Short mmCIF file of C-alpha atoms in Angstrom, two decimals:
data_model
loop_
_atom_site.label_atom_id
_atom_site.label_comp_id
_atom_site.label_asym_id
_atom_site.label_seq_id
_atom_site.Cartn_x
_atom_site.Cartn_y
_atom_site.Cartn_z
CA ASP A 1320 4.29 87.23 -7.38
CA GLN A 1321 3.98 87.47 -11.15
CA GLN A 1322 5.32 84.23 -12.57
CA VAL A 1323 4.58 85.26 -16.15
CA LYS A 1324 5.37 88.82 -17.19
CA GLN A 1325 4.53 90.75 -20.30
CA ASN A 1326 6.25 94.05 -19.72
CA SER A 1327 4.89 95.90 -22.75
CA PRO A 1328 1.24 96.86 -22.26
CA SER A 1329 0.93 97.87 -25.90
CA LEU A 1330 2.69 97.71 -29.25
CA SER A 1331 2.00 99.55 -32.48
CA VAL A 1332 3.20 98.18 -35.82
CA GLN A 1333 2.71 99.11 -39.45
CA GLU A 1334 0.82 96.65 -41.66
CA GLY A 1335 3.20 94.29 -43.44
CA ARG A 1336 5.96 94.66 -40.85
CA ILE A 1337 6.95 92.21 -38.13
CA SER A 1338 5.28 92.27 -34.70
CA ILE A 1339 7.36 90.91 -31.81
CA LEU A 1340 5.63 90.29 -28.50
CA ASN A 1341 7.75 89.34 -25.52
CA CYS A 1342 7.15 87.31 -22.38
CA ASP A 1343 9.34 86.44 -19.40
CA TYR A 1344 8.76 83.82 -16.75
CA THR A 1345 10.29 83.10 -13.38
CA ASN A 1346 9.29 79.51 -12.61
CA SER A 1347 11.91 77.14 -14.03
CA MET A 1348 9.42 74.26 -13.68
CA PHE A 1349 7.27 75.61 -16.52
CA ASP A 1350 7.56 73.28 -19.50
CA TYR A 1351 4.64 74.21 -21.72
CA PHE A 1352 4.01 77.68 -23.10
CA LEU A 1353 1.13 79.10 -25.07
CA TRP A 1354 -0.01 82.30 -26.74
CA TYR A 1355 -3.65 83.34 -26.84
CA LYS A 1356 -5.31 86.16 -28.74
CA LYS A 1357 -8.27 88.09 -27.39
CA TYR A 1358 -10.70 90.43 -29.11
CA PRO A 1359 -12.98 92.72 -27.05
CA ALA A 1360 -16.04 91.05 -25.51
CA GLU A 1361 -14.80 87.60 -26.51
CA GLY A 1362 -12.89 84.91 -24.69
CA PRO A 1363 -9.23 84.31 -25.57
CA THR A 1364 -8.51 81.94 -28.44
CA PHE A 1365 -5.50 79.66 -28.66
CA LEU A 1366 -2.87 80.75 -31.16
CA ILE A 1367 0.29 78.67 -30.84
CA SER A 1368 2.19 76.66 -28.24
CA ILE A 1369 5.67 75.34 -27.57
CA SER A 1370 7.01 72.72 -25.22
CA SER A 1371 10.29 73.14 -23.39
CA ILE A 1372 11.99 70.49 -25.52
CA LYS A 1373 11.85 72.85 -28.49
CA ASP A 1374 13.17 76.34 -29.08
CA LYS A 1375 10.97 77.27 -32.02
CA ASN A 1376 7.50 76.47 -33.31
CA GLU A 1377 6.02 77.91 -36.45
CA ASP A 1378 2.46 78.06 -37.74
CA GLY A 1379 1.90 80.18 -40.82
CA ARG A 1380 2.58 83.82 -40.01
CA PHE A 1381 3.10 83.03 -36.33
CA THR A 1382 6.35 81.78 -34.79
CA VAL A 1383 7.10 81.31 -31.12
CA PHE A 1384 10.69 81.26 -29.86
CA LEU A 1385 11.71 79.88 -26.47
CA ASN A 1386 14.97 80.71 -24.70
CA LYS A 1387 14.99 78.51 -21.60
CA SER A 1388 18.24 79.83 -20.18
CA ALA A 1389 16.85 83.36 -20.27
CA LYS A 1390 13.35 82.23 -19.27
CA HIS A 1391 12.05 84.22 -22.19
CA LEU A 1392 9.69 83.57 -25.06
CA SER A 1393 8.54 85.70 -27.92
CA LEU A 1394 5.81 85.63 -30.53
CA HIS A 1395 6.64 86.87 -34.02
CA ILE A 1396 3.89 87.77 -36.45
CA VAL A 1397 5.00 88.40 -40.00
CA PRO A 1398 3.62 90.03 -42.02
CA SER A 1399 1.33 91.82 -39.57
CA GLN A 1400 -2.22 92.49 -40.69
CA PRO A 1401 -4.85 94.91 -39.33
CA GLY A 1402 -6.95 91.89 -38.24
CA ASP A 1403 -4.13 90.92 -35.91
CA SER A 1404 -4.99 93.91 -33.72
CA ALA A 1405 -5.97 92.34 -30.39
CA VAL A 1406 -4.65 91.62 -26.92
CA TYR A 1407 -2.09 88.80 -26.82
CA PHE A 1408 -1.61 86.74 -23.67
CA CYS A 1409 1.39 84.61 -22.90
CA ALA A 1410 0.69 81.58 -20.67
CA ALA A 1411 2.77 78.88 -19.00
CA SER A 1412 2.18 75.62 -17.20
CA SER A 1413 4.03 72.57 -15.94
CA ARG A 1414 3.36 68.86 -15.82
CA GLY A 1415 4.53 68.87 -12.22
CA GLY A 1416 2.01 71.58 -11.44
CA GLY A 1417 -0.82 69.58 -12.90
CA PHE A 1418 -0.88 71.95 -15.87
CA LYS A 1419 -2.37 74.81 -13.88
CA THR A 1420 -1.91 77.63 -16.38
CA ILE A 1421 -0.60 81.04 -15.40
CA PHE A 1422 -1.27 83.97 -17.73
CA GLY A 1423 0.60 87.20 -18.26
CA ALA A 1424 -1.11 90.58 -18.17
CA GLY A 1425 -1.33 90.79 -21.96
CA THR A 1426 0.03 93.08 -24.66
CA ARG A 1427 -2.35 95.09 -26.83
CA LEU A 1428 -1.18 95.02 -30.45
CA PHE A 1429 -2.26 97.74 -32.89
CA VAL A 1430 -1.55 97.06 -36.55
CA LYS A 1431 -1.93 100.24 -38.60
CA ALA A 1432 -3.07 100.03 -42.19
CA GLY B 228 -19.70 72.18 -32.75
CA ALA B 229 -20.71 73.88 -29.50
CA GLY B 230 -18.01 75.75 -27.70
CA VAL B 231 -17.74 76.67 -24.03
CA SER B 232 -20.93 78.39 -22.94
CA GLN B 233 -21.17 80.78 -20.00
CA SER B 234 -24.26 82.29 -18.44
CA PRO B 235 -25.33 84.89 -17.76
CA SER B 236 -23.30 87.04 -20.14
CA ASN B 237 -23.85 90.05 -17.89
CA LYS B 238 -24.81 90.28 -14.23
CA VAL B 239 -25.44 93.42 -12.21
CA THR B 240 -26.08 92.99 -8.51
CA GLU B 241 -25.96 94.88 -5.27
CA LYS B 242 -23.11 94.63 -2.85
CA GLY B 243 -23.70 91.89 -0.31
CA LYS B 244 -25.77 89.65 -2.58
CA ASP B 245 -24.70 86.17 -3.63
CA VAL B 246 -24.15 85.35 -7.32
CA GLU B 247 -23.82 82.11 -9.28
CA LEU B 248 -22.02 81.94 -12.59
CA ARG B 249 -22.44 78.93 -14.83
CA CYS B 250 -20.09 77.25 -17.29
CA ASP B 251 -20.95 74.51 -19.79
CA PRO B 252 -17.67 73.09 -21.08
CA ILE B 253 -17.13 71.34 -24.37
CA SER B 254 -18.45 67.78 -24.14
CA GLY B 255 -15.74 65.31 -23.23
CA HIS B 256 -13.28 67.86 -21.93
CA THR B 257 -11.90 66.66 -18.63
CA ALA B 258 -10.17 69.87 -17.59
CA LEU B 259 -12.10 73.00 -16.60
CA TYR B 260 -10.70 76.33 -15.45
CA TRP B 261 -12.09 79.55 -14.02
CA TYR B 262 -10.26 82.86 -14.44
CA ARG B 263 -11.03 86.46 -13.55
CA GLN B 264 -10.04 89.51 -15.57
CA SER B 265 -10.37 92.81 -13.78
CA LEU B 266 -10.33 96.05 -15.77
CA GLY B 267 -6.94 96.54 -17.39
CA GLN B 268 -5.52 93.38 -15.85
CA GLY B 269 -4.49 89.97 -17.11
CA LEU B 270 -6.21 86.65 -16.50
CA GLU B 271 -6.12 85.74 -12.83
CA PHE B 272 -6.30 81.98 -12.17
CA LEU B 273 -9.09 81.03 -9.76
CA ILE B 274 -9.67 77.26 -9.80
CA TYR B 275 -8.90 74.20 -11.93
CA PHE B 276 -10.80 70.90 -12.16
CA GLN B 277 -9.12 67.88 -13.76
CA GLY B 278 -11.19 64.74 -14.10
CA ASN B 279 -12.01 63.20 -10.74
CA SER B 280 -9.02 64.72 -8.98
CA ALA B 281 -9.46 67.19 -6.15
CA PRO B 282 -9.69 70.68 -7.67
CA ASP B 283 -6.80 73.13 -7.41
CA LYS B 284 -8.40 75.98 -5.49
CA SER B 285 -5.19 77.88 -4.89
CA GLY B 286 -6.32 80.94 -6.86
CA LEU B 287 -9.58 81.62 -5.05
CA PRO B 288 -9.12 85.08 -3.48
CA SER B 289 -11.21 84.50 -0.35
CA ASP B 290 -13.55 82.02 1.28
CA ARG B 291 -16.47 83.92 -0.26
CA PHE B 292 -15.56 82.20 -3.53
CA SER B 293 -16.37 78.57 -4.23
CA ALA B 294 -16.86 76.39 -7.28
CA GLU B 295 -18.34 73.02 -8.08
CA ARG B 296 -18.24 70.77 -11.06
CA THR B 297 -21.09 68.31 -11.12
CA GLY B 298 -20.81 65.01 -12.96
CA GLY B 299 -17.58 66.09 -14.57
CA SER B 300 -19.43 68.55 -16.79
CA VAL B 301 -21.20 71.79 -15.81
CA SER B 302 -19.47 74.05 -13.32
CA THR B 303 -20.81 76.85 -11.16
CA LEU B 304 -18.73 79.57 -9.54
CA THR B 305 -20.43 81.08 -6.49
CA ILE B 306 -19.48 84.37 -4.90
CA GLN B 307 -21.09 85.06 -1.54
CA ARG B 308 -21.60 88.50 -0.01
CA THR B 309 -20.28 90.22 -3.12
CA GLN B 310 -17.99 93.23 -2.79
CA GLN B 311 -17.29 95.98 -5.32
CA GLU B 312 -13.80 94.62 -5.92
CA ASP B 313 -15.41 91.42 -7.24
CA SER B 314 -16.48 93.35 -10.35
CA ALA B 315 -14.69 91.74 -13.28
CA VAL B 316 -15.15 89.46 -16.26
CA TYR B 317 -15.20 85.84 -15.15
CA LEU B 318 -13.93 83.46 -17.82
CA CYS B 319 -14.34 79.71 -17.99
CA ALA B 320 -12.22 77.43 -20.18
CA SER B 321 -12.04 73.72 -20.85
CA SER B 322 -9.56 71.41 -22.51
CA PRO B 323 -9.50 67.72 -23.44
CA ARG B 324 -6.65 67.20 -20.98
CA GLY B 325 -4.63 69.50 -18.78
CA ASP B 326 -1.70 69.55 -21.18
CA GLN B 327 -3.70 70.76 -24.15
CA PRO B 328 -4.77 74.31 -25.15
CA GLN B 329 -7.85 75.69 -23.48
CA HIS B 330 -11.07 76.72 -25.17
CA PHE B 331 -12.61 79.78 -23.57
CA GLY B 332 -16.16 80.97 -23.20
CA ASP B 333 -16.98 84.63 -23.78
CA GLY B 334 -17.19 85.29 -20.05
CA THR B 335 -19.65 86.73 -17.59
CA ARG B 336 -19.28 90.44 -16.91
CA LEU B 337 -20.09 90.94 -13.23
CA SER B 338 -20.81 94.42 -11.91
CA ILE B 339 -21.30 95.01 -8.20
CA LEU B 340 -23.09 98.25 -7.36
#
Protein backbone atom coordinates (compact mmCIF):
# COMPACT_ATOMS: atom_id res chain seq x y z
CA ASP A 1 0.00 0.00 0.00
CA GLN A 2 1.86 3.05 -1.28
CA GLN A 3 0.83 5.95 0.90
CA VAL A 4 3.09 8.40 -0.94
CA LYS A 5 3.25 8.19 -4.72
CA GLN A 6 5.52 9.84 -7.21
CA ASN A 7 4.14 8.66 -10.51
CA SER A 8 6.84 10.10 -12.76
CA PRO A 9 10.06 8.08 -12.52
CA SER A 10 11.96 10.72 -14.48
CA LEU A 11 11.72 14.26 -15.82
CA SER A 12 13.90 16.10 -18.30
CA VAL A 13 14.01 19.90 -18.38
CA GLN A 14 16.06 22.50 -20.21
CA GLU A 15 18.36 24.70 -18.12
CA GLY A 16 16.65 27.94 -17.13
CA ARG A 17 13.14 26.50 -17.42
CA ILE A 18 10.83 25.44 -14.60
CA SER A 19 10.93 21.90 -13.18
CA ILE A 20 7.70 20.64 -11.61
CA LEU A 21 7.83 17.45 -9.57
CA ASN A 22 4.57 15.96 -8.36
CA CYS A 23 3.58 13.84 -5.38
CA ASP A 24 0.27 12.35 -4.27
CA TYR A 25 -0.62 10.87 -0.91
CA THR A 26 -3.47 8.76 0.37
CA ASN A 27 -3.34 9.14 4.15
CA SER A 28 -5.41 12.15 5.20
CA MET A 29 -3.67 12.11 8.60
CA PHE A 30 -0.39 13.31 7.07
CA ASP A 31 0.28 16.87 8.23
CA TYR A 32 3.94 17.43 7.47
CA PHE A 33 5.51 17.08 4.04
CA LEU A 34 9.10 17.26 2.91
CA TRP A 35 11.21 17.09 -0.23
CA TYR A 36 14.67 15.55 -0.25
CA LYS A 37 17.30 15.54 -2.98
CA LYS A 38 19.66 12.64 -3.55
CA TYR A 39 22.86 12.40 -5.57
CA PRO A 40 24.36 8.99 -6.44
CA ALA A 41 26.28 7.27 -3.63
CA GLU A 42 25.14 9.87 -1.11
CA GLY A 43 22.33 9.98 1.40
CA PRO A 44 19.31 12.20 0.72
CA THR A 45 19.54 15.82 1.83
CA PHE A 46 16.63 17.89 3.05
CA LEU A 47 15.41 20.52 0.60
CA ILE A 48 12.16 22.10 1.76
CA SER A 49 9.13 21.27 3.89
CA ILE A 50 5.55 22.39 4.39
CA SER A 51 3.05 21.81 7.15
CA SER A 52 -0.61 21.19 6.45
CA ILE A 53 -1.61 24.61 7.78
CA LYS A 54 0.03 26.21 4.75
CA ASP A 55 -0.49 25.83 1.03
CA LYS A 56 2.82 27.26 -0.14
CA ASN A 57 6.39 27.51 1.12
CA GLU A 58 9.20 29.15 -0.77
CA ASP A 59 12.96 29.00 -0.35
CA GLY A 60 14.99 30.65 -3.08
CA ARG A 61 14.50 28.79 -6.35
CA PHE A 62 12.42 26.10 -4.63
CA THR A 63 8.69 26.35 -3.89
CA VAL A 64 6.45 23.63 -2.53
CA PHE A 65 2.69 23.78 -3.06
CA LEU A 66 0.21 21.74 -1.04
CA ASN A 67 -3.36 20.99 -2.11
CA LYS A 68 -4.92 19.18 0.83
CA SER A 69 -8.28 18.54 -0.80
CA ALA A 70 -6.55 16.80 -3.69
CA LYS A 71 -3.93 15.20 -1.43
CA HIS A 72 -1.31 16.51 -3.79
CA LEU A 73 1.91 18.43 -3.45
CA SER A 74 4.39 19.68 -5.97
CA LEU A 75 7.92 21.04 -5.97
CA HIS A 76 8.75 23.84 -8.38
CA ILE A 77 12.35 24.66 -9.22
CA VAL A 78 12.88 27.85 -11.18
CA PRO A 79 15.16 28.49 -12.91
CA SER A 80 16.44 24.93 -13.21
CA GLN A 81 20.20 24.43 -13.22
CA PRO A 82 22.32 21.45 -14.32
CA GLY A 83 23.39 20.96 -10.68
CA ASP A 84 19.77 20.28 -9.82
CA SER A 85 20.01 16.96 -11.67
CA ALA A 86 19.34 14.37 -8.96
CA VAL A 87 16.63 12.11 -7.59
CA TYR A 88 13.94 13.97 -5.66
CA PHE A 89 11.95 12.20 -2.94
CA CYS A 90 8.66 13.37 -1.55
CA ALA A 91 8.00 12.38 2.08
CA ALA A 92 5.10 12.68 4.52
CA SER A 93 4.49 12.18 8.21
CA SER A 94 1.92 12.89 10.89
CA ARG A 95 2.01 13.98 14.50
CA GLY A 96 -0.52 11.27 15.28
CA GLY A 97 1.78 8.71 13.70
CA GLY A 98 4.68 9.79 15.83
CA PHE A 99 6.25 11.41 12.77
CA LYS A 100 7.13 8.10 11.15
CA THR A 101 8.10 9.32 7.69
CA ILE A 102 6.94 7.62 4.52
CA PHE A 103 8.86 8.27 1.31
CA GLY A 104 7.79 8.12 -2.30
CA ALA A 105 9.72 6.17 -4.92
CA GLY A 106 11.50 9.27 -6.21
CA THR A 107 11.67 11.18 -9.48
CA ARG A 108 14.96 11.48 -11.35
CA LEU A 109 15.38 15.01 -12.70
CA PHE A 110 17.69 15.70 -15.64
CA VAL A 111 18.46 19.35 -16.33
CA LYS A 112 20.04 19.77 -19.75
CA ALA A 113 22.52 22.56 -20.35
CA GLY B 1 30.21 19.49 12.40
CA ALA B 2 30.00 15.70 12.10
CA GLY B 3 27.05 14.35 10.23
CA VAL B 4 25.42 10.93 10.42
CA SER B 5 28.06 8.26 10.02
CA GLN B 6 27.38 4.73 8.80
CA SER B 7 29.72 1.77 8.70
CA PRO B 8 30.73 -0.17 6.81
CA SER B 9 30.14 1.74 3.59
CA ASN B 10 30.09 -1.54 1.66
CA LYS B 11 29.48 -5.09 2.82
CA VAL B 12 29.61 -8.25 0.73
CA THR B 13 28.63 -11.48 2.41
CA GLU B 14 27.43 -14.94 1.63
CA LYS B 15 23.82 -15.98 1.84
CA GLY B 16 22.97 -17.31 5.28
CA LYS B 17 25.50 -15.19 7.19
CA ASP B 18 24.53 -12.59 9.77
CA VAL B 19 25.44 -8.92 9.26
CA GLU B 20 25.54 -5.89 11.53
CA LEU B 21 25.26 -2.37 10.22
CA ARG B 22 26.17 0.57 12.40
CA CYS B 23 24.85 4.12 12.57
CA ASP B 24 26.31 7.03 14.54
CA PRO B 25 23.69 9.79 14.58
CA ILE B 26 24.34 13.47 15.05
CA SER B 27 24.99 14.19 18.71
CA GLY B 28 21.87 15.27 20.54
CA HIS B 29 19.43 14.00 17.95
CA THR B 30 16.68 12.09 19.69
CA ALA B 31 15.09 10.56 16.61
CA LEU B 32 16.82 7.85 14.56
CA TYR B 33 15.50 6.06 11.49
CA TRP B 34 16.57 3.13 9.34
CA TYR B 35 15.50 2.84 5.70
CA ARG B 36 16.28 0.44 2.88
CA GLN B 37 16.59 1.33 -0.79
CA SER B 38 16.57 -1.58 -3.18
CA LEU B 39 17.75 -1.10 -6.76
CA GLY B 40 15.41 1.26 -8.59
CA GLN B 41 13.10 1.62 -5.61
CA GLY B 42 12.26 4.36 -3.15
CA LEU B 43 13.15 4.52 0.53
CA GLU B 44 11.46 1.75 2.46
CA PHE B 45 10.89 2.55 6.15
CA LEU B 46 12.30 -0.09 8.49
CA ILE B 47 12.37 1.19 12.08
CA TYR B 48 12.16 4.46 14.03
CA PHE B 49 13.56 5.27 17.48
CA GLN B 50 12.33 8.37 19.31
CA GLY B 51 13.94 9.17 22.64
CA ASN B 52 13.12 6.59 25.28
CA SER B 53 9.88 5.50 23.64
CA ALA B 54 9.42 1.98 22.35
CA PRO B 55 10.69 1.87 18.75
CA ASP B 56 8.28 1.69 15.83
CA LYS B 57 9.29 -1.60 14.23
CA SER B 58 6.38 -1.76 11.82
CA GLY B 59 8.60 -1.61 8.72
CA LEU B 60 10.89 -4.53 9.51
CA PRO B 61 10.25 -7.05 6.70
CA SER B 62 10.79 -10.22 8.73
CA ASP B 63 11.92 -11.47 12.12
CA ARG B 64 15.43 -11.86 10.68
CA PHE B 65 15.74 -8.08 11.02
CA SER B 66 16.30 -6.36 14.35
CA ALA B 67 17.73 -3.07 15.54
CA GLU B 68 18.96 -1.59 18.77
CA ARG B 69 19.81 1.87 19.90
CA THR B 70 22.10 1.90 22.89
CA GLY B 71 22.20 4.84 25.27
CA GLY B 72 20.08 6.90 22.95
CA SER B 73 22.97 7.25 20.51
CA VAL B 74 24.56 4.57 18.31
CA SER B 75 22.26 2.15 16.54
CA THR B 76 22.94 -1.24 14.99
CA LEU B 77 20.73 -2.97 12.44
CA THR B 78 21.21 -6.74 12.44
CA ILE B 79 20.11 -9.05 9.66
CA GLN B 80 20.27 -12.75 10.48
CA ARG B 81 20.54 -15.56 7.92
CA THR B 82 20.83 -13.10 5.05
CA GLN B 83 19.00 -13.76 1.79
CA GLN B 84 19.75 -12.40 -1.67
CA GLU B 85 16.67 -10.18 -1.54
CA ASP B 86 18.27 -8.37 1.42
CA SER B 87 20.75 -6.80 -1.01
CA ALA B 88 20.13 -3.05 -0.90
CA VAL B 89 21.49 0.23 0.40
CA TYR B 90 20.62 0.64 4.07
CA LEU B 91 20.28 4.27 5.09
CA CYS B 92 20.25 5.72 8.58
CA ALA B 93 18.95 9.19 9.44
CA SER B 94 18.60 11.25 12.59
CA SER B 95 16.75 14.39 13.54
CA PRO B 96 16.62 16.63 16.62
CA ARG B 97 12.97 15.67 17.09
CA GLY B 98 10.53 13.58 15.12
CA ASP B 99 8.87 16.62 13.57
CA GLN B 100 12.04 18.03 12.09
CA PRO B 101 13.86 17.17 8.83
CA GLN B 102 16.13 14.17 8.88
CA HIS B 103 19.87 14.14 8.27
CA PHE B 104 20.98 11.07 6.37
CA GLY B 105 24.19 9.10 6.32
CA ASP B 106 25.62 7.93 3.02
CA GLY B 107 24.36 4.40 3.60
CA THR B 108 25.75 0.89 3.68
CA ARG B 109 25.60 -0.98 0.39
CA LEU B 110 24.89 -4.62 1.27
CA SER B 111 25.44 -7.32 -1.32
CA ILE B 112 24.43 -10.90 -0.60
CA LEU B 113 26.11 -13.47 -2.84
